[in-house]
């Protein structure tokens, strides 16, 4: 009987040792699998964080682009569309009427300036001659500088047409003067869409 009990114990012990060994091997395998899966999850989380950062960066760039696009539209509004030069002439005439001066205008033969630098915009050149009272001419000049278009005054000459005596330094505001201006208006170059 003892042998049969010993056999049962021995079989139970071997079975128990086999179970423990099986649990150890399967536990080790499961732990390794859990570690590998957790490493994959960690890498996926890092990749998702990077994608989220890239998405946020793209959104910031998109917002900046739309802000800059609005700014560019405002800046482009300061440039004269080469197909709408009549609008500029009409505005100059309105300014002369507002300032109560006589105005003669003509486009210069070298109308589009040669660019020295690729970043320098092109201009249409005009010569304006305004006649009137000193105060009115100064108002005209102020209106001209504050008009809707971006202009550059290349040359400005003022001469008295009437005055009290030979010394025009002390002429009064009612004296007639003539102002000649070589003016450039920046034109819009259609490179963007």
XYZ file of C-alpha atoms in Angstrom:
193
model
C 0.000 0.000 0.000
C 2.780 2.248 0.721
C 4.092 1.916 -2.708
C 0.804 2.777 -4.229
C 0.535 5.823 -1.976
C 4.092 6.738 -2.857
C 3.258 6.341 -6.512
C 0.220 8.566 -6.093
C 2.271 11.162 -4.225
C 5.067 10.886 -6.713
C 2.631 11.228 -9.617
C 0.941 14.130 -7.876
C 4.316 15.702 -7.220
C 5.403 15.269 -10.836
C 2.024 16.562 -11.996
C 2.341 19.544 -9.629
C 5.939 20.185 -10.738
C 4.816 19.959 -14.387
C 2.004 22.391 -13.665
C 4.367 24.786 -11.921
C 6.841 24.483 -14.794
C 4.008 24.983 -17.300
C 2.754 28.000 -15.317
C 6.290 29.389 -15.144
C 6.902 28.958 -18.890
C 3.475 30.281 -19.843
C 3.800 33.099 -17.264
C 7.194 34.060 -18.669
C 5.759 33.934 -22.181
C 2.761 36.037 -21.106
C 4.983 38.547 -19.308
C 7.221 38.840 -22.384
C 4.114 39.241 -24.559
C 2.733 41.909 -22.192
C 6.057 43.746 -22.282
C 6.168 43.600 -26.078
C 2.555 44.782 -26.299
C 3.185 47.576 -23.804
C 6.246 48.638 -25.845
C 4.056 48.700 -28.974
C 1.431 50.737 -27.137
C 4.131 53.116 -25.900
C 5.464 53.551 -29.475
C 1.927 54.083 -30.800
C 1.318 56.677 -28.107
C 4.548 58.473 -29.067
C 3.526 58.335 -32.743
C 0.034 59.643 -31.895
C 1.558 62.477 -29.847
C 3.817 63.388 -32.772
C 0.853 63.322 -35.151
C -1.129 65.473 -32.731
C 1.777 67.946 -32.527
C 2.017 67.990 -36.332
C -1.741 68.556 -36.581
C -1.507 71.468 -34.135
C 1.445 72.888 -36.075
C -0.479 72.574 -39.350
C -3.455 74.353 -37.762
C -1.182 77.171 -36.541
C 0.402 77.468 -39.981
C -3.050 77.504 -41.588
C -4.222 80.253 -39.197
C -1.067 82.280 -39.867
C -1.572 81.805 -43.600
C -5.139 83.126 -43.446
C -4.016 86.086 -41.322
C -1.180 86.848 -43.745
C -3.538 86.394 -46.700
C -5.859 89.040 -45.214
C -2.853 91.301 -44.667
C -1.688 90.691 -48.252
C -5.123 91.622 -49.591
C -4.957 94.874 -47.615
C -1.445 95.560 -48.918
C -2.443 94.680 -52.475
C -5.215 97.266 -52.156
C -2.480 99.925 -51.935
C -1.097 98.920 -55.329
C -2.603 100.043 -58.614
C -4.011 97.334 -60.835
C -2.385 97.951 -64.259
C -5.740 97.278 -65.905
C -7.433 99.996 -63.808
C -5.160 103.031 -64.218
C -8.260 105.132 -64.900
C -9.242 104.719 -61.244
C -5.972 106.350 -60.211
C -6.497 109.271 -62.612
C -10.065 109.744 -61.333
C -8.828 109.790 -57.748
C -6.152 112.380 -58.628
C -8.829 114.542 -60.269
C -11.111 114.202 -57.236
C -8.244 115.256 -54.973
C -7.543 118.316 -57.135
C -11.228 119.331 -57.001
C -11.298 118.786 -53.239
C -8.166 120.933 -52.785
C -9.432 123.527 -55.323
C -6.375 123.470 -57.601
C -5.992 123.308 -61.373
C -4.366 120.081 -62.405
C -2.564 118.967 -65.519
C -1.465 115.373 -65.692
C 0.472 113.291 -68.123
C 2.031 109.876 -68.147
C 5.772 109.903 -68.617
C 7.251 108.101 -71.601
C 9.261 105.745 -69.411
C 6.138 104.698 -67.614
C 7.181 101.398 -66.107
C 10.364 101.751 -64.109
C 13.163 99.300 -64.695
C 13.650 97.123 -61.650
C 17.075 97.098 -60.058
C 16.095 94.419 -57.593
C 13.576 91.587 -57.889
C 11.974 92.647 -54.585
C 11.357 96.185 -55.815
C 7.850 96.673 -57.252
C 7.158 98.268 -60.636
C 5.686 101.769 -60.891
C 3.711 103.891 -63.341
C 5.248 107.361 -63.568
C 3.169 110.496 -63.969
C 3.926 114.186 -64.067
C 1.383 116.362 -62.281
C 1.292 120.133 -62.444
C -0.976 121.815 -59.901
C -1.726 125.548 -59.865
C -3.506 127.405 -57.118
C -3.156 129.209 -53.832
C -0.393 128.097 -51.525
C -2.739 126.622 -48.902
C -4.713 124.749 -51.551
C -1.513 123.341 -53.076
C -0.404 122.147 -49.630
C -3.824 120.523 -49.089
C -3.482 118.846 -52.489
C -0.068 117.512 -51.512
C -1.451 116.212 -48.193
C -4.360 114.485 -49.937
C -1.945 113.040 -52.471
C 0.236 111.519 -49.757
C -2.801 110.050 -47.989
C -4.569 108.607 -51.014
C -5.618 104.967 -51.363
C -2.625 104.027 -53.518
C 0.984 103.739 -52.494
C 2.848 106.516 -54.293
C 6.397 107.795 -54.361
C 7.262 111.395 -55.109
C 10.406 111.379 -57.229
C 10.676 115.118 -57.815
C 8.832 118.158 -56.492
C 9.257 121.737 -57.700
C 7.332 124.743 -56.484
C 7.485 128.161 -58.044
C 5.578 131.353 -57.367
C 3.328 132.666 -60.122
C 2.416 135.918 -58.406
C 3.649 137.728 -55.378
C 4.398 141.020 -53.794
C 7.773 142.125 -55.139
C 10.871 140.180 -56.074
C 11.348 138.510 -52.698
C 9.050 135.468 -52.608
C 10.286 134.345 -49.209
C 7.609 136.411 -47.513
C 4.735 135.790 -49.917
C 1.332 135.286 -48.358
C -1.026 132.304 -48.510
C -3.180 133.900 -51.227
C -0.351 134.073 -53.758
C -0.651 131.751 -56.742
C 1.977 129.028 -57.003
C 2.670 126.142 -59.334
C 3.825 122.770 -58.137
C 5.293 120.213 -60.504
C 5.512 116.625 -59.234
C 7.048 113.565 -60.793
C 5.054 110.843 -59.127
C 5.265 107.065 -59.237
C 2.389 104.820 -58.276
C 3.264 101.234 -57.396
C 1.497 98.684 -59.561
C 0.220 95.285 -58.618
C 2.063 92.403 -60.189
C -0.204 89.402 -60.648
C 2.005 86.575 -59.451
C -0.155 85.125 -56.673
C -3.385 83.181 -56.993
